[in-house]
Coordinates of C-alpha atoms in Angstrom, one line a residue:
M9 CA 0.0 0.0 0.0
K10 CA 2.8 2.4 0.9
G11 CA 4.6 1.5 -2.3
F12 CA 1.6 2.3 -4.5
T13 CA 1.2 5.6 -2.8
Y14 CA 4.8 6.5 -3.3
Q15 CA 4.6 5.7 -7.1
R16 CA 1.5 7.8 -7.5
A17 CA 3.2 10.7 -5.8
N18 CA 6.1 10.4 -8.2
R19 CA 3.9 10.5 -11.3
V20 CA 2.1 13.6 -10.0
R21 CA 5.3 15.3 -9.3
T22 CA 6.7 14.5 -12.8
A23 CA 3.5 15.7 -14.5
A24 CA 3.6 19.0 -12.6
A25 CA 7.2 19.5 -13.6
V26 CA 6.3 19.0 -17.3
M27 CA 3.4 21.3 -17.1
L28 CA 5.5 24.0 -15.5
A29 CA 8.2 23.6 -18.2
I30 CA 5.5 24.0 -20.9
M31 CA 4.0 27.0 -19.3
L32 CA 7.4 28.6 -18.9
A33 CA 8.2 27.9 -22.6
L34 CA 4.9 29.4 -23.8
A35 CA 5.4 32.4 -21.7
G36 CA 9.0 32.8 -23.1
W37 CA 7.9 32.4 -26.7
K38 CA 5.0 35.0 -26.2
T39 CA 7.4 37.4 -24.6
Y40 CA 9.9 36.9 -27.5
A41 CA 7.1 37.5 -30.1
A42 CA 5.9 40.6 -28.3
L43 CA 9.4 41.9 -28.2
Q44 CA 9.9 41.1 -32.0
T45 CA 6.7 42.8 -32.9
V46 CA 7.5 45.9 -30.9
R47 CA 11.0 46.1 -32.3
A48 CA 9.7 45.7 -35.9
Y49 CA 7.1 48.4 -35.4
K50 CA 9.6 50.8 -33.9
Q51 CA 12.0 50.2 -36.8
A52 CA 9.2 50.7 -39.4
E53 CA 8.3 54.0 -37.8
A54 CA 12.0 55.0 -37.8
H55 CA 12.4 54.1 -41.5
K56 CA 9.2 55.9 -42.5
A57 CA 10.3 59.0 -40.7
A58 CA 13.6 58.9 -42.4
G59 CA 12.0 58.4 -45.9
R60 CA 13.2 54.9 -46.3
L61 CA 9.7 53.7 -47.5
M62 CA 10.6 50.3 -48.9
E63 CA 12.4 49.4 -45.6
A64 CA 9.5 50.7 -43.6
E65 CA 7.1 48.6 -45.6
A66 CA 9.1 45.5 -44.9
Q67 CA 9.2 46.1 -41.1
Y68 CA 5.5 46.9 -41.0
L69 CA 4.8 43.5 -42.8
K70 CA 7.1 41.8 -40.3
A71 CA 5.3 43.3 -37.4
S72 CA 1.9 42.2 -38.7
S73 CA 3.0 38.7 -39.4
V74 CA 3.7 37.6 -35.8
P75 CA 0.9 35.2 -34.8
G76 CA -0.9 35.3 -31.5
F77 CA 0.1 38.8 -30.6
D78 CA -1.9 41.8 -32.0
Y79 CA 0.2 44.9 -31.4
R80 CA -1.0 48.2 -32.9
K81 CA -2.8 46.3 -35.6
E82 CA -4.8 49.2 -36.8
E83 CA -1.8 51.5 -37.0
I84 CA 0.2 48.9 -39.0
S85 CA -2.7 48.4 -41.5
A86 CA -3.1 52.1 -42.0
S87 CA 0.7 52.6 -42.6
L88 CA 0.8 49.7 -45.1
A89 CA -2.2 51.1 -47.0
E90 CA -0.3 54.4 -47.3
L91 CA 3.1 53.0 -48.1
Q92 CA 2.4 50.1 -50.5
P93 CA 1.2 52.2 -53.6
V94 CA 4.3 54.4 -53.2
V95 CA 6.6 51.5 -52.8
H96 CA 5.1 49.7 -55.8
T97 CA 5.8 52.8 -57.9
M98 CA 9.3 52.9 -56.6
R99 CA 9.9 49.3 -57.4
T100 CA 8.5 49.7 -60.9
V101 CA 10.7 52.6 -61.7
A102 CA 13.7 50.8 -60.2
S103 CA 13.0 47.8 -62.4
L104 CA 12.6 50.0 -65.5
S105 CA 15.8 51.8 -64.8
A106 CA 17.7 48.6 -64.4
S107 CA 16.3 47.2 -67.7
I108 CA 17.3 50.3 -69.6
A109 CA 20.8 50.3 -68.2
E110 CA 21.3 46.6 -69.0
A111 CA 20.0 47.0 -72.6
A112 CA 22.1 50.1 -73.2
A113 CA 25.2 48.4 -71.9
S114 CA 24.7 45.4 -74.1
G115 CA 23.6 47.5 -77.2
S116 CA 20.4 45.5 -77.4
V117 CA 17.9 47.6 -79.3
A118 CA 15.3 44.9 -78.8
G119 CA 15.9 45.1 -75.0
L120 CA 15.5 48.9 -75.2
A121 CA 12.3 48.6 -77.2
K122 CA 10.9 46.3 -74.6
A123 CA 11.9 48.6 -71.7
H124 CA 10.3 51.5 -73.5
A125 CA 7.1 49.4 -74.0
D126 CA 7.1 48.4 -70.3
Y127 CA 7.6 52.1 -69.3
Q128 CA 4.6 53.1 -71.4
E129 CA 2.5 50.3 -70.0
A130 CA 3.4 51.3 -66.4
K131 CA 2.5 54.9 -67.1
Q132 CA -0.9 53.9 -68.3
Q133 CA -1.6 51.6 -65.3
H134 CA -0.7 54.4 -62.8
A135 CA -2.9 56.9 -64.8
A136 CA -5.8 54.4 -64.6
R137 CA -5.5 54.4 -60.8
G138 CA -6.0 58.1 -60.5
A139 CA -4.2 61.4 -60.7
A140 CA -2.3 60.9 -57.5
D141 CA -0.8 57.6 -58.7
A142 CA 0.0 59.2 -62.1
A143 CA 1.7 62.1 -60.5
R144 CA 3.6 59.9 -58.1
F145 CA 4.9 57.7 -61.0
A146 CA 5.8 60.8 -63.1
Q147 CA 7.8 62.2 -60.2
A148 CA 9.6 58.8 -59.6
A149 CA 10.4 58.4 -63.3
S150 CA 11.7 61.9 -63.5
E151 CA 13.9 61.4 -60.4
A152 CA 15.2 58.2 -62.0
H153 CA 15.8 60.0 -65.3
L154 CA 14.0 57.3 -67.3
E155 CA 13.2 59.5 -70.3
T156 CA 16.7 60.8 -70.5
A157 CA 18.2 57.3 -70.3
L158 CA 15.9 56.0 -73.0
A159 CA 16.6 58.9 -75.3
D160 CA 20.3 58.6 -74.9
A161 CA 20.2 54.8 -75.5
F162 CA 18.0 55.0 -78.6
S163 CA 20.1 57.8 -80.0
A164 CA 23.3 55.8 -79.6
A165 CA 21.6 52.7 -81.1
R166 CA 20.4 54.7 -84.1
K167 CA 23.8 56.1 -84.8
A168 CA 25.4 52.7 -84.6
A169 CA 22.8 51.1 -87.0
E170 CA 23.2 53.9 -89.5
K171 CA 27.0 53.6 -89.3
R172 CA 26.8 49.9 -90.0
L173 CA 24.6 50.5 -93.0
A174 CA 26.9 53.2 -94.4
G175 CA 30.0 51.1 -94.0
S176 CA 28.6 47.9 -95.5
K177 CA 29.1 46.5 -99.1
P178 CA 26.1 46.0 -101.4
A179 CA 26.2 42.3 -101.1
D180 CA 26.4 42.3 -97.2
D181 CA 23.4 41.3 -95.2
T182 CA 22.3 44.4 -93.2
G183 CA 19.1 43.0 -92.0
S184 CA 19.9 43.4 -88.3
A185 CA 20.8 47.1 -88.7
A186 CA 17.5 47.6 -90.6
S187 CA 15.6 45.8 -87.8
E188 CA 17.2 48.1 -85.2
L189 CA 16.2 51.2 -87.0
I190 CA 12.6 50.0 -87.3
L191 CA 12.5 48.9 -83.6
I192 CA 13.4 52.4 -82.4
P193 CA 10.1 54.1 -81.4
A194 CA 8.8 56.9 -83.6
A195 CA 9.0 59.3 -80.7
Y196 CA 12.8 59.3 -80.9
Y197 CA 12.6 60.2 -84.6
G198 CA 10.2 63.1 -84.1
G199 CA 7.0 61.3 -85.0
D200 CA 5.7 58.6 -87.4
A201 CA 6.1 60.6 -90.6
A202 CA 9.6 61.6 -89.7
K203 CA 10.5 58.0 -88.8
R204 CA 9.1 56.7 -92.2
K205 CA 11.1 59.3 -94.1
A206 CA 14.3 58.7 -92.2
V207 CA 14.2 54.9 -92.2
N208 CA 13.0 54.5 -95.8
A209 CA 15.6 56.9 -97.1
L210 CA 18.3 54.6 -95.7
L211 CA 16.7 51.2 -96.3
Q212 CA 15.3 51.7 -99.8
S213 CA 18.6 52.7 -101.4
R214 CA 20.3 50.0 -99.4
D215 CA 17.9 47.2 -100.4
T216 CA 17.9 48.3 -104.0
A217 CA 21.7 48.2 -104.2
R218 CA 21.8 44.8 -102.5
L219 CA 19.2 43.2 -104.8
D220 CA 21.0 44.6 -107.8
A221 CA 24.3 43.1 -106.5
L222 CA 22.6 39.8 -105.9
A223 CA 21.2 39.8 -109.4
R224 CA 24.7 40.2 -110.8
T225 CA 26.3 37.4 -108.8
K226 CA 23.5 34.9 -107.9
P227 CA 21.1 32.7 -110.0
Y228 CA 17.8 34.4 -110.5
K229 CA 15.9 31.9 -108.4
E230 CA 18.2 32.6 -105.5
V231 CA 17.7 36.3 -105.9
W232 CA 13.9 35.9 -105.8
K233 CA 14.2 33.7 -102.7
L234 CA 16.5 36.2 -100.8
G235 CA 14.2 39.1 -101.9
E236 CA 11.1 37.3 -100.6
E237 CA 12.9 36.6 -97.2
L238 CA 13.8 40.3 -97.0
R239 CA 10.1 41.2 -97.7
I240 CA 8.9 38.8 -95.0
S241 CA 11.4 40.2 -92.5
Y242 CA 9.9 43.7 -93.0
E243 CA 6.4 42.2 -92.7
R244 CA 7.2 40.6 -89.4
L245 CA 8.5 43.9 -88.1
G246 CA 5.3 45.5 -89.1
W247 CA 7.1 47.8 -91.6
E248 CA 5.7 48.6 -95.0
A249 CA 8.7 48.4 -97.4
A250 CA 6.8 49.5 -100.4
W251 CA 9.9 49.4 -102.7
I252 CA 10.6 45.6 -102.3
A253 CA 7.8 44.2 -104.4
P254 CA 8.3 46.5 -107.4
K255 CA 12.0 45.9 -107.3
L256 CA 11.6 42.1 -107.2
E257 CA 8.9 42.3 -109.9
K258 CA 11.3 44.3 -112.2
L259 CA 14.2 41.8 -111.6
A260 CA 11.9 38.8 -112.3
L261 CA 10.5 40.3 -115.5
G262 CA 14.1 41.0 -116.7
S263 CA 15.2 37.4 -116.0
L264 CA 12.1 35.9 -117.5
S265 CA 12.4 37.8 -120.7
I266 CA 16.0 36.5 -121.2
V267 CA 15.2 32.9 -120.2
E268 CA 12.1 32.8 -122.4
K269 CA 14.2 33.5 -125.5
Q270 CA 16.7 30.8 -124.6
D271 CA 14.7 27.9 -123.2
L272 CA 10.9 27.7 -122.8
G273 CA 11.2 24.8 -120.4
K274 CA 13.4 26.8 -118.0
F275 CA 11.1 29.8 -118.4
L276 CA 8.1 27.8 -117.4
D277 CA 10.0 26.2 -114.5
A278 CA 10.9 29.7 -113.3
A279 CA 7.3 30.8 -113.7
Q280 CA 6.2 27.8 -111.6
Q281 CA 8.5 28.9 -108.8
L282 CA 7.2 32.5 -109.0
K283 CA 3.7 31.2 -108.2
S284 CA 4.8 30.8 -104.6
Y285 CA 5.6 34.5 -104.2
E286 CA 2.0 35.7 -104.3
A287 CA 2.7 39.1 -102.7
W288 CA 4.5 40.3 -105.9
A289 CA 4.1 37.6 -108.5
G290 CA 0.7 36.2 -107.8
P291 CA -2.6 36.5 -109.8
G292 CA -3.1 40.0 -111.2
S293 CA 0.6 41.0 -111.0
K294 CA 2.7 42.1 -114.0
I295 CA 4.6 38.8 -113.8
D296 CA 1.5 36.8 -114.0
A297 CA 0.3 38.8 -117.0
Y298 CA 3.6 38.4 -118.8
V299 CA 3.8 34.7 -118.3
D300 CA 0.2 34.3 -119.5
S301 CA 1.0 36.4 -122.6
V302 CA 4.1 34.2 -123.4
I303 CA 2.0 31.0 -123.0
R304 CA -0.8 32.3 -125.2
N305 CA 1.7 33.2 -127.9
R306 CA 3.3 29.8 -127.7
L307 CA 0.0 28.1 -127.9
V308 CA -0.8 30.1 -131.0
K309 CA 2.5 29.1 -132.5
A310 CA 1.8 25.4 -131.6
A311 CA -1.6 25.6 -133.4
A312 CA 0.1 27.2 -136.4
L313 CA 2.7 24.4 -136.5
A314 CA -0.1 21.8 -136.4
D315 CA -2.0 23.6 -139.1
S316 CA 1.1 23.6 -141.4
G317 CA 1.6 19.9 -140.8
K318 CA 4.6 20.2 -138.5
Y319 CA 3.0 17.9 -136.0
D320 CA 6.2 16.8 -134.2
E321 CA 7.2 20.4 -133.4
A322 CA 3.6 21.2 -132.3
I323 CA 3.4 18.2 -130.0
S324 CA 6.8 19.0 -128.5
L325 CA 5.7 22.5 -127.8
Y326 CA 2.3 21.4 -126.3
R327 CA 4.1 19.0 -124.0
T328 CA 6.5 21.6 -122.8
I329 CA 3.7 24.0 -122.0
G330 CA 1.9 21.1 -120.3
D331 CA 4.4 21.2 -117.5
Y332 CA 2.9 24.6 -116.5
R333 CA -0.7 24.6 -117.9
D334 CA -2.9 21.7 -118.8
T335 CA -2.7 21.0 -122.6
S336 CA -3.8 17.3 -122.5
K337 CA -6.9 17.8 -124.7
V338 CA -5.3 19.8 -127.4
L339 CA -2.2 17.6 -127.3
L340 CA -4.3 14.5 -127.9
A341 CA -6.1 16.2 -130.7
V342 CA -2.9 17.1 -132.5
E343 CA -1.5 13.6 -131.9
Q344 CA -4.6 12.2 -133.6
R345 CA -4.2 14.7 -136.5
K346 CA -0.7 13.6 -136.9
L347 CA -1.7 9.9 -137.1
A348 CA -4.6 10.8 -139.3
N349 CA -2.4 12.5 -141.8
D350 CA 0.5 10.0 -141.7
P351 CA -0.7 6.4 -142.4
Q352 CA 2.8 5.0 -141.7
Q353 CA 2.8 6.7 -138.2
L354 CA -0.8 5.4 -137.6
L355 CA 0.2 1.9 -138.4
Q356 CA 3.3 2.0 -136.3
A357 CA 1.5 3.5 -133.4
A358 CA -1.1 0.8 -133.6
G359 CA 1.6 -1.9 -133.5
A360 CA 2.2 -3.0 -137.0
P361 CA 5.7 -4.5 -137.0
G362 CA 8.6 -4.3 -139.4
K363 CA 8.8 -2.7 -142.9
L364 CA 5.5 -2.1 -144.6
A365 CA 4.5 -2.0 -148.2
A366 CA 1.7 -0.3 -150.1
V367 CA 1.0 2.0 -147.1
T368 CA -2.4 3.6 -147.8
R369 CA -4.4 6.3 -146.1
L370 CA -8.1 5.6 -145.7
K371 CA -11.1 7.2 -144.1
G372 CA -14.0 5.6 -142.1
R373 CA -17.7 6.2 -142.5
D374 CA -17.6 8.6 -139.6
G375 CA -14.5 10.4 -141.0
S376 CA -12.1 8.6 -138.6
A377 CA -8.5 8.1 -139.8
Q378 CA -7.6 4.7 -141.1
A379 CA -4.6 3.2 -142.8
A380 CA -3.8 -0.1 -144.4
A381 CA -0.5 -1.8 -145.5
L382 CA 1.0 -5.1 -146.3
S383 CA 4.1 -6.7 -144.7
E384 CA 7.3 -6.6 -146.6
T385 CA 6.7 -10.1 -147.8
G386 CA 3.1 -9.5 -148.7
T387 CA 1.9 -12.3 -146.4
R388 CA 0.1 -10.1 -143.9
L389 CA -2.4 -7.3 -144.2
F390 CA -2.5 -4.7 -141.5
F391 CA -5.5 -2.3 -140.9
A392 CA -5.2 0.5 -138.3
Q393 CA -7.7 3.1 -137.2
L394 CA -8.2 5.7 -134.5
Q395 CA -10.8 4.5 -132.0
A396 CA -13.5 6.5 -130.2
D397 CA -11.1 7.2 -127.3
G398 CA -8.4 8.5 -129.6
S399 CA -6.1 5.5 -129.3
P400 CA -5.0 3.6 -132.4
G401 CA -6.3 0.0 -132.9
L402 CA -4.9 -2.7 -135.2
L403 CA -6.5 -5.5 -137.2
E404 CA -4.4 -8.0 -139.2
T405 CA -4.9 -11.2 -141.3
E406 CA -2.7 -13.6 -143.2
L407 CA -2.6 -13.6 -147.0
S408 CA -1.5 -16.8 -148.7
P409 CA 0.3 -16.9 -151.0
G410 CA 1.9 -13.6 -150.5
V411 CA 0.9 -10.6 -152.5
K412 CA 3.3 -8.3 -154.4
P413 CA 1.0 -5.2 -154.0
K414 CA 0.4 -2.4 -156.4
S415 CA -2.3 -0.6 -154.3
V416 CA -4.7 -1.0 -151.4
R417 CA -8.0 0.8 -151.3
Y418 CA -11.7 0.5 -150.4
S419 CA -13.9 -1.4 -152.7
E420 CA -17.4 -0.4 -153.8
P421 CA -19.9 -1.7 -153.0
A422 CA -19.5 -3.2 -149.5
S423 CA -20.2 -6.8 -148.7
P424 CA -23.9 -7.8 -148.6
G425 CA -23.7 -7.7 -144.8
G426 CA -22.7 -4.0 -145.0
D427 CA -19.1 -4.5 -143.9
K428 CA -16.4 -2.6 -145.8
L429 CA -14.2 -4.4 -148.2
L430 CA -10.5 -3.7 -148.8
L431 CA -9.3 -4.3 -152.3
I432 CA -5.7 -5.3 -152.7
E433 CA -4.4 -5.1 -156.3
G434 CA -1.2 -7.1 -156.8
V435 CA 1.1 -8.2 -159.5
S436 CA 0.0 -11.2 -161.6
A437 CA 2.1 -13.3 -164.0
Q438 CA -0.8 -14.5 -166.2
R439 CA -3.4 -11.7 -165.8
K440 CA -3.3 -8.0 -165.5
A441 CA -3.5 -8.1 -161.7
R442 CA -4.2 -10.2 -158.7
Y443 CA -7.3 -9.0 -156.7
V444 CA -7.7 -9.8 -153.1
L445 CA -10.9 -8.6 -151.3
V446 CA -10.7 -8.5 -147.5
Q447 CA -13.8 -7.9 -145.3
I448 CA -13.5 -5.6 -142.3
G449 CA -15.8 -7.1 -139.7
N450 CA -16.3 -6.6 -136.0
T451 CA -14.2 -9.7 -135.3
G452 CA -11.3 -8.8 -137.6
L453 CA -10.1 -9.0 -141.2
H454 CA -11.4 -11.9 -143.3
P455 CA -10.2 -12.5 -146.9
V456 CA -13.3 -13.2 -149.0
L457 CA -11.9 -13.3 -152.6
D458 CA -8.5 -14.0 -154.1
V459 CA -8.4 -14.1 -157.9
E460 CA -6.1 -13.2 -160.8
A461 CA -8.0 -11.4 -163.6
D462 CA -7.9 -8.7 -166.2
A463 CA -10.6 -6.7 -164.4
I464 CA -13.2 -6.9 -161.6
M465 CA -16.6 -5.1 -161.6
S466 CA -19.7 -5.0 -159.5
G467 CA -22.6 -6.9 -161.1
Q468 CA -26.3 -7.3 -160.4
D469 CA -27.8 -8.4 -157.1
G470 CA -24.5 -7.9 -155.3
E471 CA -22.6 -10.1 -157.7
L472 CA -19.0 -9.4 -158.8
T473 CA -18.1 -9.8 -162.5
V474 CA -14.5 -10.9 -163.1
A475 CA -12.8 -10.7 -166.5
R476 CA -10.8 -13.8 -167.3
P477 CA -10.6 -15.1 -163.8
L478 CA -7.8 -17.5 -162.8
S479 CA -7.9 -19.1 -159.4
A480 CA -7.9 -22.4 -157.7
E481 CA -11.7 -22.3 -157.7
T482 CA -12.0 -21.8 -161.5
G483 CA -9.7 -24.8 -162.1
A484 CA -8.5 -23.1 -165.3
S485 CA -4.9 -22.7 -166.3
D486 CA -5.5 -22.0 -170.0
A487 CA -5.5 -18.2 -170.6
G488 CA -8.6 -18.5 -172.8
A489 CA -10.6 -20.9 -170.6
L490 CA -13.1 -18.4 -169.1
L491 CA -14.2 -15.1 -170.5
R492 CA -16.0 -13.9 -167.4
G493 CA -16.8 -15.3 -164.0
Y494 CA -19.7 -14.3 -161.7
Y495 CA -19.1 -14.4 -158.0
R496 CA -21.7 -14.2 -155.2
Y497 CA -21.2 -13.6 -151.5
E498 CA -22.1 -16.9 -149.7
Q499 CA -21.1 -18.2 -146.3
D500 CA -18.6 -15.4 -145.5
H501 CA -16.8 -15.4 -148.9
Y502 CA -17.4 -14.9 -152.6
V503 CA -17.9 -18.1 -154.6
L504 CA -18.1 -18.6 -158.4
V505 CA -21.7 -19.2 -159.3
R506 CA -21.5 -19.1 -163.1
A507 CA -19.1 -18.4 -165.9
E508 CA -18.9 -17.6 -169.6
S509 CA -16.5 -19.4 -171.9
A510 CA -14.3 -17.5 -174.2
E511 CA -14.5 -17.9 -178.0
P512 CA -11.5 -20.0 -179.1
D513 CA -10.2 -17.6 -181.8
R514 CA -10.6 -14.5 -179.7
A515 CA -9.0 -16.2 -176.7
K516 CA -6.0 -17.1 -178.7
N517 CA -5.4 -13.7 -180.2
E518 CA -6.4 -11.2 -177.5
P519 CA -7.6 -11.1 -173.8
A520 CA -11.2 -10.3 -172.9
Q521 CA -11.7 -6.7 -171.9
P522 CA -14.6 -5.1 -170.0
E523 CA -16.6 -2.4 -171.8
E524 CA -14.9 1.0 -171.6
T525 CA -18.0 2.5 -170.2
K526 CA -18.0 0.1 -167.3
P527 CA -15.3 1.0 -164.8
D528 CA -14.3 -2.0 -162.6
L529 CA -13.3 -2.4 -159.0
G530 CA -9.7 -3.0 -159.9
K531 CA -9.2 0.4 -161.5
P532 CA -7.8 3.2 -159.3
H533 CA -10.4 5.6 -158.0
P534 CA -10.0 9.3 -158.8
P535 CA -7.5 10.9 -156.4
E536 CA -8.8 12.6 -153.2
P537 CA -8.7 16.4 -153.4
D538 CA -6.6 16.6 -150.2
A539 CA -3.0 17.4 -151.4
G540 CA -0.2 15.4 -149.8
K541 CA -2.0 12.1 -149.4
P542 CA 0.1 9.0 -150.3
E543 CA -0.3 7.5 -153.7
G544 CA -3.0 4.8 -153.8
S545 CA -5.0 6.2 -150.8
G546 CA -8.7 5.5 -150.8
S547 CA -11.8 6.8 -149.1
E548 CA -15.3 5.5 -148.8
T549 CA -16.5 9.0 -150.0
Q550 CA -15.4 8.1 -153.5
P551 CA -18.2 7.6 -156.2
E552 CA -19.7 4.2 -156.5
I553 CA -18.8 2.1 -159.5
P554 CA -21.7 1.6 -161.9
K555 CA -23.0 -2.0 -162.0
K556 CA -22.4 -4.1 -165.1
P557 CA -25.6 -5.2 -167.0
A558 CA -26.3 -8.9 -167.6
E559 CA -24.6 -10.3 -170.8
N560 CA -26.4 -12.2 -173.5
G561 CA -23.7 -14.8 -174.1
T562 CA -23.7 -18.4 -173.1
Q563 CA -23.5 -19.0 -169.3
K564 CA -21.8 -21.8 -167.4
Q565 CA -23.0 -22.7 -164.0

């Protein structure tokens, strides 16, 4: 029991000691805070009385920041309300003064321009807070000599920039000096008008001389690029350099006029690059008008070349212009005209191989260009035509035996089915000619008659009358065996349906001849009125051959 009482007494005694220590610590801390607050307040009052307002503000703030002890709270708040606007003005002026001094020392016109802009902004802010603040700021700025410092710094910067411009060579890049002159506020030139006059007088002559020097030493494309960079630099600075665009325009026109006479391709390449400089070479500019006039003249020239038959030159010119302006339609038309007027070219473009014989220009029912020819050996017939889409198409067929051609042309009339017939007239050892009729159908070329004879004529009811025919079908090798043979179109070819025998005496002494008044299919048609067509050319527009009347002689079936 005694031990328990003793332990409890010790715990009470220890707790009391701890409480006493805490109370003493709190009392000490409060005493210290009170002393600090009183001391800061007294120092603030002393600084204020001595005119050290920034130090006074700092001590007033210190005195008001001590927690748990309100000492002269109202007096401190009133003093801060009075001091803080003044101190803010002082700090602003001090900051501006430091910025001006730093920019002037480093020669940074951009830094000076920023300090000037900040000064103007601060002046406006103080003015917005009332006349008292405006007056206070004006007085502080005057005492810090801000205006004088700015004027002296800008004057020195202007002289330095003008000196660099005056001492530079025409090819030197003086963009930084120009930028500095533009950055100097108009107030230090005597106003906006005075600034424009002074700066432009320096920069215009300088830029003109530089661009002229570049034009003498650099490729014209590089001159345009550097000139555009110069224009953009002025634009970024907000400066209207009205002389740049006309000067670049003049230089570009001079270069284009020279290049256009030397190489049209290079001229159009240069014109294409100029499209990217819309400010002085875009739509509506003199450059755009000049390029357009050159292209129009070249298009007229190309059309004249095509009209005079110089298709290769015209096509080359259209293709060159096509790199700048779309000429695909007129180019296709001229290429088709070239093929239409040159059967050899049309056949080759369609894919006819090797050397060709009896090359003949033809014309379709719709006026489309066509051409026909035989291979060098006479064993193949080629027929080419321009299709609806303008591309050349080719049909071909085998001829056996080979033909030694004299001419190829359209035959009149057409086959009973309405298909066109090509008549090949070749050399014959036993008759005047070898006649091969080839049908032009939807599926290709199909030989429908191959006969050696003295003449071939259209007869009645779609029949063909052949004078002294000689073929495998007639089975005649004697020159006087048949006087005439009559052929009819059956089962996709002409077959001999009847024949007339020759009188023996007449057959021995002279060959049978058609009546002079009955022109035959084997005789050449009258030439087309179009000069320059190849010999032997045919057209379906030629007059139809009169049909031969029925003979009264003996007929053989």
